[in-house]
Tab-separated table of C-alpha atoms in Angstrom:
chain	number	residue	atom	x	y	z
A	19	MET	CA	-49.493	0.729	37.649
A	20	SER	CA	-49.601	-1.908	40.298
A	21	ASP	CA	-46.485	-3.437	39.309
A	22	ARG	CA	-44.739	-0.183	39.618
A	23	LEU	CA	-46.343	0.502	43.438
A	24	ASP	CA	-45.148	-2.723	44.226
A	25	PHE	CA	-41.928	-2.453	43.229
A	26	MET	CA	-41.539	1.049	44.934
A	27	SER	CA	-43.116	-0.323	48.183
A	28	GLN	CA	-40.726	-3.090	48.607
A	29	ASP	CA	-38.275	-0.426	49.571
A	30	ASP	CA	-40.407	1.379	51.535
A	31	GLU	CA	-38.852	0.069	55.106
A	32	HIS	CA	-35.230	0.919	53.882
A	33	PHE	CA	-36.718	4.514	52.870
A	34	ARG	CA	-37.939	4.697	56.042
A	35	LYS	CA	-35.149	4.294	57.571
A	36	HIS	CA	-32.374	5.667	55.972
A	37	CYS	CA	-33.938	8.591	53.699
A	38	GLY	CA	-36.203	10.582	56.270
A	39	GLY	CA	-38.932	8.285	56.364
A	40	GLY	CA	-42.448	8.794	54.593
A	41	ASP	CA	-43.756	6.318	52.433
A	42	ILE	CA	-42.147	5.648	48.825
A	43	THR	CA	-45.684	5.153	47.174
A	44	GLY	CA	-47.174	8.382	48.295
A	45	LEU	CA	-50.031	6.672	49.583
A	46	ALA	CA	-49.598	6.600	53.388
A	47	GLU	CA	-52.154	8.539	55.237
A	48	GLY	CA	-51.065	11.461	57.141
A	49	ILE	CA	-48.340	12.633	54.382
A	50	THR	CA	-50.412	13.645	51.465
A	51	PRO	CA	-49.545	17.601	50.657
A	52	ILE	CA	-52.029	19.786	50.046
A	53	ARG	CA	-53.654	20.199	46.925
A	54	PRO	CA	-52.201	22.913	44.544
A	55	ALA	CA	-54.024	24.651	42.176
A	56	ALA	CA	-54.116	23.231	38.555
A	57	ASP	CA	-51.523	24.238	36.139
A	58	HIS	CA	-53.065	26.210	33.385
A	59	SER	CA	-49.773	25.794	31.173
A	60	ALA	CA	-51.444	23.323	28.701
A	61	ARG	CA	-54.306	25.726	28.064
A	62	ALA	CA	-51.960	28.505	27.581
A	63	LEU	CA	-50.499	26.703	24.516
A	64	GLN	CA	-53.732	26.690	22.796
A	65	THR	CA	-55.349	29.940	22.756
A	66	ASP	CA	-54.518	33.948	22.028
A	67	PRO	CA	-51.302	35.740	23.141
A	68	MET	CA	-53.362	37.464	25.999
A	69	THR	CA	-54.943	34.310	27.405
A	70	SER	CA	-51.459	32.875	27.220
A	71	ALA	CA	-49.774	35.558	29.109
A	72	LEU	CA	-52.512	35.595	31.732
A	73	SER	CA	-52.359	31.837	32.182
A	74	HIS	CA	-48.294	32.258	32.771
A	75	ALA	CA	-48.605	35.108	35.007
A	76	THR	CA	-51.334	33.175	37.197
A	77	ASN	CA	-49.352	30.046	37.374
A	78	ASN	CA	-45.747	32.345	38.352
A	79	ALA	CA	-48.286	33.978	41.473
A	80	LEU	CA	-49.511	30.416	42.498
A	81	PHE	CA	-45.812	29.401	42.633
A	82	GLU	CA	-44.861	32.259	44.748
A	83	ALA	CA	-47.801	31.739	46.819
A	84	THR	CA	-46.917	28.589	47.626
A	85	ARG	CA	-43.400	29.415	48.135
A	86	ALA	CA	-44.005	32.401	50.667
A	87	ARG	CA	-46.422	29.913	52.582
A	88	ARG	CA	-44.019	27.513	53.235
A	89	VAL	CA	-41.331	30.159	54.339
A	90	LEU	CA	-43.714	31.595	56.155
A	91	HIS	CA	-44.174	28.614	58.588
A	92	ARG	CA	-40.689	27.646	58.168
A	93	ASN	CA	-39.735	30.823	59.781
A	94	THR	CA	-42.507	31.219	62.381
A	95	ILE	CA	-41.758	27.888	63.734
A	96	ASP	CA	-38.236	28.767	63.635
A	97	TYR	CA	-38.517	31.639	65.629
A	98	VAL	CA	-40.758	30.035	67.587
A	99	ALA	CA	-38.667	27.225	68.610
A	100	ARG	CA	-36.028	29.959	69.688
A	101	LEU	CA	-38.059	31.944	71.501
A	102	ILE	CA	-39.287	28.708	73.694
A	103	ARG	CA	-35.583	27.322	73.850
A	104	GLU	CA	-34.524	30.543	75.569
A	105	ALA	CA	-36.790	30.086	78.541
A	106	LEU	CA	-36.839	26.017	78.455
A	107	PRO	CA	-33.234	24.660	76.567
A	108	ASP	CA	-34.605	21.261	76.357
A	109	ALA	CA	-37.820	21.667	74.545
A	110	ALA	CA	-38.102	19.434	71.543
A	111	ALA	CA	-41.516	19.023	70.488
A	112	ILE	CA	-44.858	21.531	70.817
A	113	THR	CA	-48.342	21.015	70.638
A	114	VAL	CA	-51.097	23.596	69.702
A	115	ASP	CA	-54.625	24.243	69.202
A	116	THR	CA	-54.401	25.362	65.499
A	117	ARG	CA	-58.026	26.483	65.768
A	118	ASP	CA	-57.433	28.773	68.622
A	119	GLY	CA	-53.622	29.336	67.988
A	120	GLU	CA	-53.113	28.649	72.076
A	121	LEU	CA	-49.657	26.756	72.764
A	122	PHE	CA	-51.197	23.831	74.768
A	123	GLU	CA	-47.895	21.876	75.499
A	124	VAL	CA	-43.964	21.774	75.017
A	125	ARG	CA	-41.987	18.554	75.621
A	126	ASP	CA	-38.390	17.420	75.923
A	127	GLY	CA	-36.749	15.004	73.660
A	128	HIS	CA	-38.115	11.890	76.224
A	129	GLY	CA	-41.600	13.246	75.798
A	130	THR	CA	-42.023	14.720	79.306
A	131	ALA	CA	-44.124	17.919	79.179
A	132	LEU	CA	-41.937	20.946	80.095
A	133	TYR	CA	-45.268	23.352	79.939
A	134	ARG	CA	-48.570	22.595	79.865
A	135	ALA	CA	-51.919	24.856	79.668
A	136	PRO	CA	-52.939	26.765	81.037
A	137	PHE	CA	-50.600	29.552	81.883
A	138	THR	CA	-50.088	30.151	85.923
A	139	PRO	CA	-47.418	32.050	87.575
A	140	ALA	CA	-45.359	29.114	88.320
A	141	SER	CA	-45.334	28.292	84.668
A	142	PRO	CA	-41.675	28.034	83.182
A	143	LEU	CA	-43.164	30.497	80.300
A	144	HIS	CA	-43.694	33.710	80.961
A	145	ASP	CA	-47.303	35.120	80.074
A	146	SER	CA	-46.039	37.557	77.532
A	147	LEU	CA	-43.684	34.898	75.985
A	148	ALA	CA	-46.574	32.623	75.535
A	149	ASP	CA	-48.496	35.537	74.340
A	150	ASP	CA	-46.290	36.566	71.550
A	151	ILE	CA	-45.793	33.064	70.420
A	152	GLU	CA	-49.785	32.330	70.034
A	153	ASP	CA	-49.623	35.596	68.073
A	154	LEU	CA	-47.262	34.383	65.657
A	155	PHE	CA	-49.507	31.062	65.070
A	156	ARG	CA	-52.624	33.087	64.823
A	157	HIS	CA	-51.100	34.899	61.927
A	158	ALA	CA	-49.806	32.080	60.202
A	159	PHE	CA	-52.166	28.822	60.529
A	160	PRO	CA	-55.025	30.570	58.307
A	161	PHE	CA	-52.785	30.058	55.542
A	162	GLY	CA	-53.040	26.577	55.445
A	163	GLY	CA	-50.361	23.851	54.696
A	164	LEU	CA	-49.854	22.550	58.329
A	165	ASP	CA	-49.558	19.071	56.493
A	166	GLU	CA	-47.223	20.206	54.201
A	167	ALA	CA	-45.519	22.258	57.488
A	168	GLY	CA	-44.564	18.807	59.395
A	169	TRP	CA	-47.364	19.432	61.662
A	170	GLU	CA	-49.093	16.001	62.716
A	171	THR	CA	-52.569	15.544	64.398
A	172	ALA	CA	-51.610	15.239	68.246
A	173	ALA	CA	-53.173	12.460	70.562
A	174	GLU	CA	-55.677	14.928	71.893
A	175	GLY	CA	-57.035	14.680	68.053
A	176	LEU	CA	-57.659	17.532	66.069
A	177	PRO	CA	-57.508	20.838	66.398
A	178	TYR	CA	-54.882	19.908	68.303
A	179	ARG	CA	-51.124	19.587	66.597
A	180	SER	CA	-47.805	18.750	67.311
A	181	VAL	CA	-44.566	19.413	65.508
A	182	ILE	CA	-40.720	18.932	66.402
A	183	LEU	CA	-38.995	21.742	67.181
A	184	PRO	CA	-36.122	22.228	64.769
A	185	ASP	CA	-32.373	22.816	64.960
A	186	VAL	CA	-31.530	25.431	62.593
A	187	THR	CA	-27.962	24.969	62.627
A	188	ARG	CA	-28.261	22.012	61.143
A	189	ARG	CA	-30.307	22.903	58.221
A	190	GLY	CA	-29.385	22.177	55.001
A	191	THR	CA	-30.184	23.844	51.390
A	192	ALA	CA	-29.530	23.567	47.923
A	193	ARG	CA	-30.167	25.049	44.945
A	194	SER	CA	-29.823	24.741	41.088
A	195	HIS	CA	-31.257	25.439	37.712
A	196	PHE	CA	-33.148	23.525	35.116
A	197	PRO	CA	-33.325	24.867	31.262
A	198	THR	CA	-37.115	24.796	30.630
A	199	PRO	CA	-38.968	26.215	27.602
A	200	GLU	CA	-39.357	29.847	29.555
A	201	GLY	CA	-35.755	29.664	30.332
A	202	MET	CA	-33.967	28.754	33.531
A	203	ALA	CA	-36.112	27.633	36.581
A	204	SER	CA	-35.008	27.506	40.072
A	205	ILE	CA	-35.021	24.385	42.152
A	206	HIS	CA	-34.647	24.763	46.107
A	207	CYS	CA	-34.105	21.999	48.499
A	208	GLU	CA	-34.034	22.175	52.476
A	209	TYR	CA	-33.073	19.717	54.547
A	210	THR	CA	-33.930	20.052	58.307
A	211	PRO	CA	-32.825	16.939	60.360
A	212	GLY	CA	-34.262	15.729	63.390
A	213	VAL	CA	-37.887	16.672	62.731
A	214	ALA	CA	-40.953	14.699	61.297
A	215	PRO	CA	-39.659	12.756	58.350
A	216	GLY	CA	-40.921	13.542	55.145
A	217	PHE	CA	-40.216	13.962	51.538
A	218	GLN	CA	-42.138	16.899	49.982
A	219	ILE	CA	-42.262	18.168	46.395
A	220	ALA	CA	-44.157	21.434	46.046
A	221	GLY	CA	-45.612	23.382	42.974
A	222	PRO	CA	-48.845	24.050	41.312
A	223	ASP	CA	-48.968	20.741	39.209
A	224	SER	CA	-50.121	18.049	41.805
A	225	ALA	CA	-49.474	14.884	39.409
A	226	PHE	CA	-45.895	16.142	38.541
A	227	ALA	CA	-45.286	16.667	42.324
A	228	ARG	CA	-46.576	13.192	43.369
A	229	GLU	CA	-44.931	11.253	40.422
A	230	THR	CA	-41.450	12.829	40.295
A	231	ARG	CA	-41.627	12.133	44.349
A	232	ASP	CA	-42.419	8.663	43.831
A	233	ARG	CA	-39.668	8.412	40.943
A	234	ILE	CA	-36.899	9.989	43.133
A	235	ARG	CA	-37.456	8.521	46.239
A	236	ALA	CA	-37.121	4.964	44.444
A	237	ALA	CA	-34.111	5.791	42.638
A	238	ILE	CA	-32.862	7.063	45.944
A	239	VAL	CA	-33.281	4.104	47.676
A	240	ASN	CA	-31.873	1.604	44.736
A	241	SER	CA	-28.989	3.508	44.580
A	242	GLY	CA	-27.913	2.775	48.177
A	243	LEU	CA	-28.014	6.346	49.024
A	244	GLU	CA	-29.831	7.595	52.298
A	245	TRP	CA	-29.718	10.562	54.875
A	246	LYS	CA	-30.665	10.935	58.133
A	247	PRO	CA	-34.340	11.005	59.269
A	248	GLY	CA	-35.757	14.524	58.959
A	249	LEU	CA	-37.728	16.749	56.496
A	250	MET	CA	-36.807	17.055	52.796
A	251	GLN	CA	-38.678	19.929	51.241
A	252	ILE	CA	-38.212	20.771	47.415
A	253	THR	CA	-39.802	23.745	45.443
A	254	ALA	CA	-39.483	23.511	41.661
A	255	HIS	CA	-40.581	26.601	39.640
A	256	TRP	CA	-43.673	26.033	37.820
A	257	THR	CA	-42.265	26.009	34.464
A	258	VAL	CA	-40.105	22.817	35.591
A	259	ALA	CA	-43.321	20.331	35.679
A	260	GLN	CA	-43.102	21.391	31.599
A	261	SER	CA	-40.074	19.434	31.128
A	262	GLY	CA	-41.742	16.305	32.918
A	263	SER	CA	-39.501	13.918	33.976
A	264	SER	CA	-36.157	15.324	32.473
A	265	ALA	CA	-35.547	17.179	35.727
A	266	ASP	CA	-35.499	14.271	38.052
A	267	LEU	CA	-31.787	13.983	38.007
A	268	ALA	CA	-31.593	17.688	38.754
A	269	ILE	CA	-33.965	17.273	41.645
A	270	ALA	CA	-32.292	14.111	43.076
A	271	CYS	CA	-28.812	15.887	43.178
A	272	THR	CA	-30.123	19.105	44.693
A	273	ALA	CA	-32.086	17.161	47.343
A	274	LEU	CA	-29.169	15.193	48.049
A	275	ALA	CA	-26.742	18.073	48.338
A	276	ALA	CA	-29.061	19.759	50.913
A	277	ALA	CA	-28.484	16.641	52.495
A	278	GLY	CA	-24.797	16.272	52.411
A	279	ALA	CA	-23.881	13.965	49.892
A	280	ILE	CA	-22.168	16.489	47.928
A	281	ASP	CA	-20.897	20.473	48.311
A	282	PRO	CA	-24.231	22.539	47.336
A	283	ALA	CA	-21.749	24.831	45.539
A	284	ALA	CA	-20.980	21.852	43.182
A	285	LEU	CA	-24.406	22.451	41.731
A	286	ASN	CA	-23.102	25.978	40.450
A	287	ASN	CA	-23.209	26.874	36.943
A	288	VAL	CA	-23.928	22.687	36.078
A	289	ALA	CA	-27.012	22.176	33.839
A	290	VAL	CA	-28.360	18.657	35.246
A	291	ILE	CA	-30.426	16.995	32.757
A	292	GLY	CA	-31.830	13.441	32.942
A	293	GLU	CA	-35.040	11.165	33.878
A	294	LEU	CA	-34.762	8.632	36.464
A	295	GLY	CA	-35.893	5.118	36.834
A	296	LEU	CA	-36.905	3.653	39.700
A	297	ASP	CA	-33.846	1.634	40.198
A	298	GLY	CA	-31.778	4.783	39.862
A	299	MET	CA	-30.421	4.686	36.112
A	300	VAL	CA	-30.244	8.024	34.056
A	301	ARG	CA	-32.340	7.919	31.310
A	302	PRO	CA	-32.229	9.990	27.561
A	303	VAL	CA	-34.758	12.742	27.408
A	304	PRO	CA	-36.602	14.420	24.394
A	305	ASP	CA	-35.137	17.555	22.938
A	306	VAL	CA	-32.149	17.137	25.144
A	307	MET	CA	-30.226	19.769	22.619
A	308	GLY	CA	-33.019	22.374	23.079
A	309	ALA	CA	-32.512	22.280	26.883
A	310	VAL	CA	-28.674	22.505	26.001
A	311	ARG	CA	-29.197	25.682	23.993
A	312	THR	CA	-31.509	27.438	26.769
A	313	ALA	CA	-29.005	26.559	29.218
A	314	GLN	CA	-25.924	27.973	26.732
A	315	LEU	CA	-27.690	31.115	26.590
A	316	ALA	CA	-27.896	31.631	30.095
A	317	GLY	CA	-23.897	31.266	30.095
A	318	TYR	CA	-23.894	27.610	31.588
A	319	ARG	CA	-20.821	25.572	29.785
A	320	LYS	CA	-20.947	22.553	31.997
A	321	PHE	CA	-23.505	19.929	31.676
A	322	VAL	CA	-24.479	16.212	32.969
A	323	VAL	CA	-26.677	14.076	30.906
A	324	ASN	CA	-27.410	10.626	30.188
A	325	GLY	CA	-24.322	8.473	29.447
A	326	THR	CA	-25.575	6.828	26.084
A	327	ARG	CA	-27.705	8.818	23.808
A	328	ASP	CA	-27.545	12.322	25.122
A	329	PHE	CA	-23.573	12.122	25.650
A	330	ASP	CA	-23.061	11.273	22.165
A	331	THR	CA	-25.718	14.065	20.942
A	332	VAL	CA	-24.512	16.900	23.221
A	333	ASN	CA	-20.735	16.117	23.227
A	334	GLU	CA	-20.367	17.419	19.695
A	335	ASP	CA	-20.240	20.714	20.739
A	336	VAL	CA	-16.674	21.709	21.394
A	337	ARG	CA	-18.007	25.011	23.179
A	338	ILE	CA	-19.106	22.643	26.254
A	339	THR	CA	-18.208	20.321	28.639
A	340	VAL	CA	-20.410	17.280	29.078
A	341	VAL	CA	-20.210	14.261	31.270
A	342	GLY	CA	-22.583	11.459	30.743
A	343	PRO	CA	-23.155	9.133	33.904
A	344	ASN	CA	-25.244	6.405	33.542
A	345	ASP	CA	-26.752	6.413	37.117
A	346	LEU	CA	-27.454	8.542	40.221
A	347	ASN	CA	-24.284	7.688	42.211
A	348	ALA	CA	-22.330	8.315	39.035
A	349	ALA	CA	-23.726	11.842	38.408
A	350	LEU	CA	-22.943	12.779	42.212
A	351	ALA	CA	-19.535	11.320	41.559
A	352	PHE	CA	-19.318	13.882	38.231
A	353	LEU	CA	-20.776	16.609	39.710
A	354	HIS	CA	-18.018	16.320	42.723
A	355	GLU	CA	-15.257	16.098	40.323
A	356	MET	CA	-16.206	18.872	38.361
A	357	TYR	CA	-16.474	21.026	41.417
A	358	GLU	CA	-13.038	19.879	43.107
A	359	PRO	CA	-10.735	21.411	40.613
A	360	THR	CA	-11.548	24.751	42.524
A	361	THR	CA	-8.757	24.147	44.923
A	362	THR	CA	-5.731	26.005	44.823
A	363	LEU	CA	-2.617	25.061	42.821
A	364	ASP	CA	0.769	24.553	44.427
A	365	ALA	CA	1.870	27.291	46.592
A	366	GLY	CA	3.930	30.191	44.646
A	367	ARG	CA	1.489	29.487	41.632
A	368	GLU	CA	-0.435	32.596	41.160
A	369	GLY	CA	-1.239	34.957	38.439
A	370	THR	CA	-3.458	37.777	37.342
A	371	PRO	CA	-6.928	37.385	36.897
A	372	GLY	CA	-8.355	37.038	33.233
A	373	GLU	CA	-4.866	36.816	31.677
A	374	ASP	CA	-3.268	33.913	29.670
A	375	ALA	CA	-1.847	30.983	32.033
A	376	GLY	CA	-0.387	28.948	29.046
A	377	LYS	CA	-1.439	25.599	28.336
A	378	CYS	CA	-2.554	22.555	30.357
A	379	ALA	CA	0.012	20.137	30.590
A	380	GLN	CA	-2.176	17.009	30.182
A	381	CYS	CA	-4.924	18.302	27.160
A	382	ASP	CA	-3.046	21.312	25.344
A	383	GLU	CA	-5.735	23.330	26.365
A	384	ARG	CA	-5.363	27.169	26.791
A	385	LEU	CA	-5.543	28.237	30.234
A	386	VAL	CA	-6.670	31.318	31.918
A	387	TRP	CA	-6.067	32.593	35.888
A	388	ASP	CA	-9.467	32.376	37.362
A	389	SER	CA	-10.943	35.520	39.324
A	390	THR	CA	-8.743	34.318	42.781
A	391	GLY	CA	-5.741	34.430	40.526
A	392	ARG	CA	-4.848	31.236	42.308
A	393	CYS	CA	-6.590	28.765	39.933
A	394	VAL	CA	-6.880	27.996	36.388
A	395	HIS	CA	-9.526	27.008	33.856
A	396	ASP	CA	-9.886	26.851	30.301
A	397	THR	CA	-11.070	29.628	28.164
A	398	GLN	CA	-14.895	28.302	28.707
A	399	GLY	CA	-14.592	28.304	32.400
A	400	GLY	CA	-13.793	24.319	32.489
A	401	TYR	CA	-11.287	23.423	35.487
A	402	PHE	CA	-11.871	19.870	34.541
A	403	CYS	CA	-9.512	18.029	32.203
A	404	TYR	CA	-11.181	15.615	30.134
A	405	GLY	CA	-8.010	15.238	27.738
A	406	PRO	CA	-5.238	12.198	28.513
A	407	ARG	CA	-4.068	12.826	31.853
A	408	ARG	CA	-0.332	12.568	31.458
A	409	ALA	CA	-0.068	14.159	35.076
A	410	GLY	CA	-2.405	11.796	36.727
A	411	ARG	CA	-4.777	14.910	37.671
A	412	ARG	CA	-8.526	15.557	36.656
A	413	THR	CA	-7.572	19.138	36.879
A	414	HIS	CA	-6.036	21.146	34.353
A	415	VAL	CA	-2.407	21.009	35.069
A	416	LEU	CA	-0.225	24.257	34.560
A	417	ALA	CA	3.189	23.214	32.081
A	418	ASP	CA	6.525	23.406	34.161
């Protein structure tokens, strides 16, 4: 364990600089997420159907409550930022007495106070606006989770906390789905640049969140990937934790898509399966075919899996399109390539959606016009051509 932490700590400075700050080891003071409730899924597997059903219902409720609290804090600070900037356009951060919900100070980007309590007739924030803001805080703060939401202890000490006001126009989001024993489960990532740096994974299983965060942070750093300082918040459905490290690659790619490394739409209808090593390499996972079958039943036909053992296993199924990256960078490149073919064909080449478009000039696959009538894909919905590329194109090419 100590070797693992030492290895991760070597890249801590790089991560702080290039990937939104925080601490790769997850041991730094002040960034530990709140303790989630225990995961009861293991108990559910060992008990009667009624207890199992109640356990699953409890975990679903805990997940939804955690997500709802995060949304509440995010929407509250977004709304507060907009209200404050209507009166103080240069506002960049605020300090609040979290015990009483009172707005204590508003500062610009240089740390200069633009407003400071108590309110006076000469204050730039009129009394009714300050009351509205404080009422929002008094409703949100009792739900807890302020550390997770980016509120840091202010120089005045607790209960005073400070938070950077977000620029919601620059926020990035991405969503993917991962095959679990319960079906396809959601992974949602939200990246807000310019606020207090952090990298958080929320879910009812604290061990899963902590260990997964550590692996993904190290893999991103050691892959030479980076994003501007900001807050990365990841919400993985509780059933993702049951799959353990098999969801590493999906979570990492979704986070990087939210930060702008690839178009978030590149994750649509693609199942990404693989464990990440601390060095950024993609590792095989247990029962990869079970995960593939779950995704197939949900309508997925494109898969990203480990490039050695898992690729050879999954690629035997001719009904699906499979790519096998060996590392995180290659996985992003494949996702970009698989999405890129949605660009239109040459001008004048159009057809009726759903009708036969002939064979691909490169791989001889039968092609169909897609829903736009301006692009073609194979009968399984794949735009990417894996056959001999006689025309030198990565997409399917219509014969002349």
